[in-house]
């Protein structure tokens, strides 16, 4: 069964450094998402991406964040200058089409900012 | 803005008992509602998806109901087993994004 994959599984970085989290969505899916979960808190929506542009972003997704689909298969989340509060589990999800269809989640990348 | 609430926050039951997990949401204009399982430190495993036009969805020992008008969904797990111990999350879909509840942490005692 097709699945969403994410790399790395765990990333440790120093405050102020740039990180790129990578995701490979399911191949025939058209909508892509990033969510994050700070330890002990709810899973929060960050951004949705369709047709090579951002469809919607939350207030968390400020200028320090960007997303890209560089080669038609990968979907990346970049954090330009990491802060301690960016430490969280980041989940990528993909969806065949919008609305009624199920979102399929990857296993997550645990980001630790020291 | 969609707000999703799950009650109770935690639940402990003896093995064999049926589980009832509740989820409520404030905006009834949803596309669907998904239930997930999350083990400690792990990712999200999708359990069931109920479309907004459906009232119920079943998979094995799991049954989820949806009452859109009252903004409620319930996940029933029959004949619980220790392996069912996990956190269960519900998520409502609006505008192409999911809004999650905080989850119900279930412990099934052997």
Coordinates of N, CA and C in Angstrom, one line a residue:
Chain A
X1 N 0.9 -1.2 0.0 CA 0.0 0.0 0.0 C 0.9 1.3 0.0
X2 N 0.6 2.2 -0.9 CA 1.4 3.5 -0.9 C 1.4 4.2 0.4
X3 N 2.5 4.8 0.8 CA 2.6 5.5 2.0 C 3.4 6.8 1.9
X4 N 3.2 7.7 2.8 CA 3.9 8.9 2.9 C 5.2 8.7 3.7
X5 N 6.3 9.1 3.1 CA 7.6 8.9 3.9 C 8.2 10.3 4.2
X6 N 8.9 10.3 5.3 CA 9.6 11.6 5.8 C 11.0 11.3 6.2
X7 N 11.9 12.2 5.9 CA 13.3 12.1 6.3 C 13.7 13.5 6.8
X8 N 14.6 13.5 7.8 CA 15.0 12.4 8.6 C 14.0 12.1 9.6
X9 N 14.2 11.0 10.4 CA 13.2 10.7 11.4 C 13.4 11.6 12.7
X10 N 14.7 12.0 12.9 CA 15.0 12.9 14.0 C 16.1 13.8 13.5
X11 N 15.9 15.1 13.8 CA 16.9 16.1 13.4 C 17.2 17.0 14.7
X12 N 18.5 17.1 15.0 CA 18.9 18.0 16.1 C 19.7 19.1 15.4
X13 N 19.3 20.4 15.8 CA 20.0 21.5 15.2 C 20.2 22.6 16.3
X14 N 21.1 23.5 16.0 CA 21.3 24.6 17.0 C 20.4 25.8 16.6
X15 N 20.0 26.5 17.6 CA 19.2 27.7 17.4 C 19.8 28.6 16.4
X16 N 19.0 29.1 15.5 CA 19.5 30.0 14.4 C 19.9 29.3 13.1
X17 N 20.0 28.0 13.2 CA 20.4 27.3 12.0 C 19.1 27.0 11.1
X18 N 19.4 26.8 9.8 CA 18.3 26.4 8.9 C 18.1 24.9 8.8
X19 N 16.9 24.5 8.8 CA 16.6 23.1 8.6 C 15.7 22.9 7.4
X20 N 15.8 21.7 6.8 CA 14.9 21.3 5.7 C 14.4 19.9 6.1
X21 N 13.1 19.9 6.2 CA 12.4 18.6 6.4 C 11.8 18.1 5.1
X22 N 12.0 16.8 4.9 CA 11.6 16.3 3.6 C 10.5 15.3 3.7
X23 N 9.7 15.3 2.6 CA 8.5 14.4 2.6 C 8.4 13.9 1.2
X24 N 8.0 12.6 1.0 CA 7.6 12.1 -0.3 C 6.2 11.7 -0.2
X25 N 5.3 12.5 -0.7 CA 3.8 12.2 -0.7 C 3.5 10.9 -1.5
X26 N 2.3 10.5 -1.4 CA 1.8 9.4 -2.3 C 1.7 9.9 -3.7
X27 N 2.1 9.1 -4.7 CA 2.4 9.6 -6.0 C 1.3 10.3 -6.8
X28 N 0.1 9.8 -6.6 CA -1.0 10.4 -7.4 C -1.8 11.4 -6.6
X29 N -1.3 11.9 -5.5 CA -2.0 12.8 -4.6 C -1.7 14.3 -5.1
X30 N -2.6 15.1 -4.9 CA -2.5 16.5 -5.4 C -2.4 17.6 -4.3
X31 N -2.8 17.2 -3.1 CA -2.8 18.2 -2.0 C -1.8 17.8 -1.0
X32 N -1.1 18.7 -0.4 CA 0.0 18.4 0.5 C -0.1 19.3 1.7
X33 N 0.3 18.8 2.8 CA 0.1 19.5 4.1 C 1.4 19.3 5.0
X34 N 1.6 20.3 5.8 CA 2.5 20.2 7.0 C 1.7 20.5 8.2
X35 N 1.9 19.7 9.3 CA 1.3 19.9 10.6 C 2.5 19.7 11.6
X36 N 2.3 20.3 12.8 CA 3.3 20.0 13.8 C 2.6 19.7 15.1
X37 N 3.4 19.0 16.0 CA 2.8 18.7 17.3 C 4.0 19.0 18.3
X38 N 3.8 20.0 19.1 CA 4.7 20.3 20.2 C 4.4 19.3 21.3
X39 N 5.4 18.8 22.0 CA 5.2 17.7 23.0 C 4.1 18.1 24.0
X40 N 3.2 17.2 24.1 CA 2.1 17.3 25.0 C 0.9 18.2 24.5
X41 N 1.1 18.7 23.3 CA 0.0 19.6 22.8 C -0.7 19.0 21.6
X42 N -1.7 19.7 21.1 CA -2.5 19.3 19.9 C -1.6 19.3 18.7
X43 N -2.0 18.5 17.7 CA -1.5 18.6 16.4 C -2.1 19.9 15.7
X44 N -1.2 20.7 15.1 CA -1.6 22.0 14.6 C -1.3 22.0 13.1
X45 N -2.2 22.6 12.4 CA -2.1 22.8 10.9 C -1.0 23.9 10.7
X46 N -0.1 23.7 9.8 CA 0.8 24.8 9.4 C 0.5 25.4 8.0
X47 N 0.4 24.5 7.0 CA 0.2 25.0 5.6 C -0.3 23.9 4.7
X48 N -1.1 24.3 3.7 CA -1.5 23.4 2.7 C -1.0 23.9 1.3
X49 N -0.8 23.0 0.4 CA -0.1 23.3 -0.8 C -0.8 22.5 -2.0
X50 N -1.1 23.3 -3.0 CA -1.8 22.7 -4.2 C -1.4 23.4 -5.4
X51 N -1.2 22.7 -6.5 CA -0.9 23.3 -7.8 C 0.3 24.2 -7.7
X52 N 1.3 23.7 -6.9 CA 2.6 24.5 -6.8 C 2.5 25.8 -6.1
X53 N 1.5 26.0 -5.3 CA 1.4 27.2 -4.5 C 0.7 26.9 -3.1
X54 N 0.9 27.8 -2.2 CA 0.3 27.7 -0.9 C -1.2 28.0 -1.0
X55 N -2.0 27.1 -0.5 CA -3.5 27.3 -0.5 C -3.9 28.0 0.7
X56 N -3.3 27.6 1.8 CA -3.7 28.3 3.1 C -2.5 28.1 4.1
X57 N -2.4 29.0 5.0 CA -1.3 28.9 6.0 C -1.9 29.4 7.3
X58 N -1.4 28.8 8.4 CA -1.8 29.3 9.7 C -1.0 30.5 10.2
X59 N -1.4 31.0 11.3 CA -0.6 32.2 11.8 C 0.8 31.7 12.3
X60 N 0.9 30.4 12.5 CA 2.3 29.9 12.9 C 3.2 30.0 11.8
X61 N 2.7 29.9 10.6 CA 3.6 29.8 9.4 C 4.0 31.2 9.0
X62 N 5.0 31.7 9.6 CA 5.4 33.1 9.3 C 6.6 33.1 8.3
X63 N 7.2 34.2 8.2 CA 8.3 34.3 7.2 C 9.5 33.4 7.4
X64 N 9.6 32.8 8.5 CA 10.7 31.9 8.8 C 10.5 30.5 8.1
X65 N 9.2 30.3 7.7 CA 8.9 29.0 7.1 C 8.7 29.1 5.6
X66 N 9.0 28.1 4.9 CA 8.7 28.1 3.5 C 8.5 26.6 3.1
X67 N 7.7 26.4 2.0 CA 7.5 25.1 1.5 C 7.8 25.1 0.0
X68 N 8.2 23.9 -0.5 CA 8.5 23.8 -1.9 C 8.3 22.3 -2.3
X69 N 8.0 22.2 -3.6 CA 7.9 20.9 -4.2 C 8.9 21.0 -5.4
X70 N 10.2 20.7 -5.1 CA 11.2 21.0 -6.0 C 11.3 20.2 -7.3
X71 N 10.8 18.9 -7.2 CA 11.1 18.0 -8.3 C 9.9 17.2 -8.7
X72 N 8.7 17.5 -8.2 CA 7.5 16.7 -8.6 C 7.3 15.5 -7.7
X73 N 8.2 15.2 -6.8 CA 8.0 14.1 -5.9 C 8.2 14.5 -4.5
X74 N 9.2 15.2 -4.2 CA 9.5 15.6 -2.8 C 8.7 16.9 -2.5
X75 N 8.4 17.0 -1.2 CA 7.7 18.2 -0.6 C 8.5 18.6 0.6
X76 N 9.0 19.8 0.6 CA 9.9 20.1 1.7 C 9.3 21.3 2.6
X77 N 9.7 21.3 3.8 CA 9.4 22.4 4.7 C 10.8 22.9 5.2
X78 N 11.0 24.2 5.0 CA 12.3 24.9 5.4 C 12.0 25.8 6.6
X79 N 12.8 25.7 7.6 CA 12.7 26.7 8.7 C 14.1 27.5 8.6
X80 N 14.0 28.8 8.3 CA 15.2 29.5 8.0 C 16.1 29.7 9.2
X81 N 15.6 30.1 10.3 CA 16.4 30.4 11.5 C 15.7 29.8 12.7
X82 N 16.1 28.6 13.1 CA 15.3 27.9 14.1 C 15.3 28.5 15.4
X83 N 14.2 28.4 16.2 CA 14.1 28.9 17.5 C 13.9 27.7 18.4
X84 N 14.1 27.8 19.7 CA 13.8 26.7 20.7 C 12.4 26.3 20.6
X85 N 11.5 27.2 20.4 CA 10.0 26.8 20.3 C 9.6 26.1 19.0
X86 N 10.6 26.0 18.1 CA 10.3 25.2 16.9 C 10.4 23.7 17.1
X87 N 11.0 23.3 18.3 CA 11.1 21.9 18.6 C 9.7 21.3 18.7
X88 N 9.6 20.2 17.9 CA 8.2 19.6 17.7 C 8.4 18.4 16.8
X89 N 7.3 17.7 16.7 CA 7.2 16.6 15.7 C 6.5 17.3 14.5
X90 N 7.1 17.1 13.3 CA 6.5 17.7 12.1 C 6.0 16.6 11.3
X91 N 4.7 16.7 10.9 CA 4.1 15.6 10.1 C 3.7 16.2 8.7
X92 N 4.0 15.4 7.7 CA 3.6 15.7 6.3 C 2.4 14.8 6.0
X93 N 1.5 15.4 5.3 CA 0.3 14.6 4.8 C 0.0 14.9 3.4
X94 N -0.6 13.9 2.7 CA -1.0 14.1 1.3 C -2.4 13.6 1.2
X95 N -3.1 14.1 0.1 CA -4.5 13.8 -0.1 C -4.7 13.8 -1.6
X96 N -5.5 12.8 -2.0 CA -5.7 12.6 -3.4 C -6.3 13.8 -4.1
X97 N -7.4 14.3 -3.5 CA -8.0 15.5 -4.0 C -8.5 16.2 -2.7
X98 N -9.0 17.4 -2.9 CA -9.4 18.1 -1.7 C -10.7 17.7 -1.0
X99 N -11.0 18.3 0.1 CA -12.3 18.1 0.7 C -12.5 16.8 1.3
X100 N -13.3 15.9 0.6 CA -13.9 14.7 1.3 C -12.9 13.6 1.4
X101 N -11.7 13.7 0.8 CA -10.8 12.6 0.8 C -9.9 12.6 2.0
X102 N -9.5 11.4 2.4 CA -8.7 11.1 3.6 C -7.3 11.7 3.4
X103 N -6.8 12.3 4.5 CA -5.4 12.7 4.5 C -4.5 11.6 5.0
X104 N -3.5 11.3 4.3 CA -2.5 10.2 4.7 C -1.3 10.9 5.3
X105 N -0.9 10.4 6.5 CA 0.2 11.1 7.3 C 1.4 10.2 7.2
X106 N 2.6 11.0 7.1 CA 3.8 10.3 7.3 C 4.2 10.0 8.7
X107 N 5.3 9.4 9.0 CA 5.6 9.0 10.4 C 6.2 10.1 11.2
X108 N 6.5 11.3 10.6 CA 6.9 12.4 11.3 C 8.4 12.6 11.4
X109 N 8.9 13.8 11.6 CA 10.3 14.2 11.8 C 10.3 14.9 13.2
X110 N 11.1 14.3 14.1 CA 11.2 15.0 15.4 C 12.3 16.0 15.3
X111 N 12.0 17.3 15.4 CA 13.0 18.3 15.4 C 13.3 18.8 16.8
X112 N 14.6 18.8 17.1 CA 15.0 19.3 18.4 C 16.0 20.4 18.2
X113 N 15.6 21.6 18.7 CA 16.4 22.8 18.6 C 17.1 23.0 20.0
X114 N 18.4 23.1 19.9 CA 19.2 23.3 21.2 C 19.8 24.7 21.3
Chain B
X1 N -13.5 29.8 13.4 CA -12.4 28.8 13.5 C -12.9 27.6 14.2
X2 N -12.5 26.5 13.6 CA -13.0 25.2 14.1 C -12.3 24.8 15.4
X3 N -13.1 24.5 16.4 CA -12.5 24.0 17.7 C -13.0 22.6 18.0
X4 N -12.1 21.7 18.3 CA -12.4 20.3 18.5 C -12.0 19.9 19.9
X5 N -13.0 19.3 20.6 CA -12.8 18.9 22.0 C -13.0 17.4 22.1
X6 N -12.2 16.8 22.9 CA -12.3 15.4 23.2 C -12.4 15.2 24.7
X7 N -13.5 14.4 25.1 CA -13.7 14.1 26.5 C -14.0 12.6 26.6
X8 N -13.4 11.9 27.6 CA -12.5 12.4 28.6 C -11.1 12.6 28.0
X9 N -10.2 13.2 28.8 CA -8.8 13.3 28.4 C -8.1 12.0 28.6
X10 N -8.5 11.2 29.6 CA -7.9 9.9 29.8 C -9.0 8.9 30.3
X11 N -8.7 7.7 30.1 CA -9.6 6.6 30.4 C -8.9 5.3 30.7
X12 N -9.2 4.7 31.8 CA -8.6 3.4 32.1 C -9.7 2.3 32.3
X13 N -9.6 1.2 31.6 CA -10.6 0.2 31.6 C -10.0 -1.2 31.7
X14 N -10.7 -2.1 32.3 CA -10.2 -3.5 32.3 C -10.4 -4.1 30.9
X15 N -9.5 -5.0 30.6 CA -9.6 -5.7 29.3 C -11.0 -6.4 29.1
X16 N -11.5 -6.2 27.9 CA -12.8 -6.8 27.6 C -13.9 -5.8 27.6
X17 N -13.7 -4.7 28.3 CA -14.7 -3.7 28.3 C -14.8 -2.9 27.0
X18 N -16.0 -2.4 26.7 CA -16.1 -1.6 25.5 C -15.7 -0.1 25.8
X19 N -15.1 0.5 24.8 CA -14.6 1.9 25.0 C -15.5 2.8 24.2
X20 N -15.8 4.0 24.8 CA -16.6 5.0 24.2 C -15.8 6.3 24.3
X21 N -15.4 6.9 23.1 CA -14.6 8.1 23.1 C -15.4 9.2 22.4
X22 N -15.4 10.3 23.0 CA -16.3 11.4 22.4 C -15.5 12.5 21.8
X23 N -16.0 13.1 20.8 CA -15.4 14.2 20.1 C -16.5 15.2 19.7
X24 N -16.2 16.5 20.0 CA -17.2 17.5 19.6 C -16.5 18.6 18.8
X25 N -17.2 19.2 17.9 CA -16.6 20.2 17.0 C -17.6 21.4 16.9
X26 N -17.1 22.6 16.7 CA -18.0 23.8 16.8 C -18.5 24.2 15.4
X27 N -17.8 23.9 14.3 CA -18.3 24.3 13.0 C -18.8 23.0 12.3
X28 N -20.1 22.9 12.0 CA -20.6 21.7 11.4 C -20.4 21.6 9.9
X29 N -19.9 22.6 9.3 CA -19.6 22.6 7.8 C -18.3 21.8 7.5
X30 N -18.3 20.6 7.9 CA -17.1 19.8 7.7 C -17.2 18.9 6.4
X31 N -16.1 18.6 5.8 CA -16.1 17.6 4.7 C -16.1 16.2 5.3
X32 N -15.4 16.0 6.3 CA -15.3 14.6 6.9 C -14.7 14.7 8.3
X33 N -14.7 13.6 9.0 CA -14.1 13.5 10.3 C -13.2 12.3 10.3
X34 N -12.0 12.4 10.8 CA -11.1 11.3 10.8 C -10.7 11.0 12.3
X35 N -10.6 9.7 12.6 CA -10.1 9.2 13.9 C -8.7 8.6 13.7
X36 N -7.8 9.0 14.6 CA -6.4 8.5 14.5 C -6.1 7.9 15.8
X37 N -5.1 7.0 15.7 CA -4.4 6.5 16.9 C -3.0 6.9 16.9
X38 N -2.5 7.3 18.1 CA -1.1 7.7 18.2 C -0.5 7.0 19.4
X39 N 0.6 6.3 19.2 CA 1.3 5.7 20.3 C 2.4 6.7 20.7
X40 N 2.9 6.5 22.0 CA 3.8 7.5 22.5 C 5.0 7.8 21.6
X41 N 5.2 9.0 21.3 CA 6.4 9.4 20.5 C 6.3 9.0 19.0
X42 N 5.2 8.6 18.6 CA 5.0 8.0 17.3 C 4.1 8.9 16.4
X43 N 3.9 8.4 15.2 CA 3.1 9.2 14.2 C 1.6 8.9 14.4
X44 N 0.9 9.3 13.4 CA -0.6 9.2 13.4 C -1.0 8.0 12.5
X45 N -1.8 7.1 13.1 CA -2.3 6.0 12.3 C -3.8 6.3 12.1
X46 N -4.2 6.4 10.8 CA -5.6 6.6 10.5 C -6.4 5.4 10.8
X47 N -7.5 5.6 11.6 CA -8.4 4.4 11.9 C -9.7 4.4 11.1
X48 N -10.4 5.5 11.0 CA -11.6 5.6 10.3 C -11.8 7.0 9.8
X49 N -12.5 7.1 8.7 CA -12.9 8.4 8.1 C -14.4 8.3 7.9
X50 N -15.1 9.3 8.4 CA -16.6 9.4 8.1 C -16.8 10.6 7.3
X51 N -17.4 10.4 6.1 CA -17.8 11.5 5.3 C -18.9 12.3 5.9
X52 N -19.0 13.6 5.6 CA -20.1 14.4 6.2 C -21.5 13.9 5.9
X53 N -21.7 13.2 4.8 CA -23.0 12.6 4.5 C -23.3 11.3 5.2
X54 N -22.3 10.7 5.8 CA -22.5 9.5 6.5 C -22.8 9.6 8.0
X55 N -23.5 8.6 8.5 CA -23.8 8.7 10.0 C -22.9 7.7 10.8
X56 N -22.3 6.7 10.0 CA -21.6 5.7 10.8 C -20.5 5.1 9.8
X57 N -19.5 4.6 10.4 CA -18.4 3.9 9.7 C -17.9 2.8 10.6
X58 N -17.6 1.6 10.0 CA -17.2 0.5 10.9 C -15.9 -0.1 10.2
X59 N -15.0 -0.5 11.1 CA -13.8 -1.3 10.7 C -13.5 -2.2 11.8
X60 N -13.7 -3.5 11.6 CA -13.4 -4.5 12.7 C -14.1 -4.2 14.0
X61 N -13.4 -4.1 15.0 CA -13.9 -3.8 16.4 C -14.3 -2.3 16.6
X62 N -13.9 -1.5 15.6 CA -14.1 0.0 15.7 C -15.4 0.4 14.9
X63 N -16.1 1.3 15.6 CA -17.3 1.9 15.0 C -17.3 3.4 15.3
X64 N -17.5 4.2 14.3 CA -17.5 5.6 14.6 C -18.9 6.2 14.1
X65 N -19.5 7.0 14.9 CA -20.7 7.7 14.4 C -20.5 9.2 14.3
X66 N -21.3 9.8 13.5 CA -21.2 11.2 13.3 C -22.6 11.9 13.3
X67 N -22.7 12.9 14.1 CA -24.0 13.7 14.1 C -23.5 15.1 13.8
X68 N -23.6 15.5 12.5 CA -23.1 16.8 12.1 C -23.9 17.9 12.7
X69 N -25.2 17.8 12.8 CA -26.0 18.9 13.3 C -25.7 19.2 14.7
X70 N -25.3 18.2 15.5 CA -25.0 18.5 16.9 C -23.5 18.7 17.1
X71 N -22.7 18.5 16.1 CA -21.3 18.7 16.2 C -20.6 17.6 17.0
X72 N -21.0 16.3 16.8 CA -20.5 15.3 17.7 C -20.1 14.0 16.9
X73 N -19.0 13.4 17.3 CA -18.7 12.1 16.8 C -18.3 11.2 18.0
X74 N -18.6 9.9 17.9 CA -18.2 9.0 18.9 C -17.5 7.8 18.3
X75 N -16.4 7.4 18.9 CA -15.7 6.2 18.5 C -15.9 5.1 19.5
X76 N -16.4 4.0 19.1 CA -16.6 2.8 19.9 C -15.6 1.8 19.6
X77 N -15.0 1.2 20.6 CA -14.0 0.1 20.5 C -14.6 -1.0 21.3
X78 N -14.9 -2.1 20.6 CA -15.5 -3.2 21.3 C -14.5 -4.2 21.8
X79 N -14.8 -4.8 23.0 CA -14.0 -5.8 23.6 C -12.5 -5.4 23.6
X80 N -12.2 -4.3 24.4 CA -10.9 -3.7 24.4 C -9.8 -4.8 24.8
X81 N -8.6 -4.5 24.3 CA -7.4 -5.3 24.5 C -6.3 -4.5 25.0
X82 N -5.3 -5.0 25.7 CA -4.2 -4.2 26.1 C -3.5 -3.5 25.0
X83 N -3.5 -4.1 23.8 CA -2.9 -3.5 22.6 C -3.6 -2.3 22.1
X84 N -4.8 -2.0 22.6 CA -5.6 -0.8 22.3 C -5.1 0.4 23.0
X85 N -4.2 0.2 24.0 CA -3.7 1.3 24.8 C -3.0 2.3 23.9
X86 N -3.4 3.5 23.9 CA -2.8 4.5 23.0 C -3.6 5.8 23.2
X87 N -3.2 6.9 22.5 CA -4.0 8.1 22.5 C -4.8 8.1 21.2
X88 N -6.1 8.5 21.3 CA -7.0 8.5 20.1 C -7.3 10.0 19.9
X89 N -7.1 10.4 18.6 CA -7.4 11.7 18.2 C -8.5 11.8 17.2
X90 N -9.3 12.8 17.3 CA -10.3 13.0 16.2 C -9.9 14.3 15.5
X91 N -10.2 14.4 14.3 CA -9.8 15.6 13.5 C -10.9 15.9 12.5
X92 N -11.4 17.2 12.5 CA -12.5 17.6 11.6 C -11.9 18.4 10.4
X93 N -12.4 18.1 9.2 CA -11.9 18.7 8.0 C -12.7 19.8 7.5
X94 N -12.2 21.0 7.5 CA -12.8 22.2 6.9 C -11.8 22.8 6.0
X95 N -12.2 23.4 4.9 CA -11.3 24.2 4.1 C -10.0 23.5 3.8
X96 N -10.0 22.2 3.6 CA -8.9 21.5 3.2 C -7.8 21.4 4.3
X97 N -8.2 21.6 5.5 CA -7.2 21.3 6.6 C -7.9 20.6 7.7
X98 N -7.1 19.9 8.5 CA -7.7 19.2 9.7 C -7.5 20.0 10.9
X99 N -8.5 20.0 11.8 CA -8.4 20.6 13.1 C -8.5 19.5 14.1
X100 N -7.5 19.3 15.0 CA -7.4 18.2 15.8 C -7.9 18.5 17.3
X101 N -8.4 17.4 17.9 CA -8.6 17.5 19.3 C -7.4 17.1 20.1
X102 N -7.4 17.3 21.4 CA -6.2 17.0 22.2 C -6.0 15.5 22.4
X103 N -7.1 14.7 22.2 CA -7.0 13.3 22.3 C -7.5 12.8 23.6
X104 N -7.8 11.5 23.6 CA -8.2 10.7 24.8 C -7.1 9.6 24.9
X105 N -6.4 9.6 26.0 CA -5.4 8.6 26.3 C -6.1 7.4 27.0
X106 N -6.0 6.3 26.3 CA -6.7 5.0 26.8 C -5.7 4.0 27.3
X107 N -6.0 3.5 28.5 CA -5.2 2.4 29.1 C -6.1 1.3 29.3
X108 N -5.7 0.1 28.7 CA -6.5 -1.1 28.9 C -5.7 -2.0 29.8
X109 N -6.3 -2.3 31.0 CA -5.6 -3.1 32.0 C -5.8 -4.6 31.8
X110 N -4.7 -5.4 31.8 CA -4.9 -6.8 31.5 C -5.5 -7.5 32.8

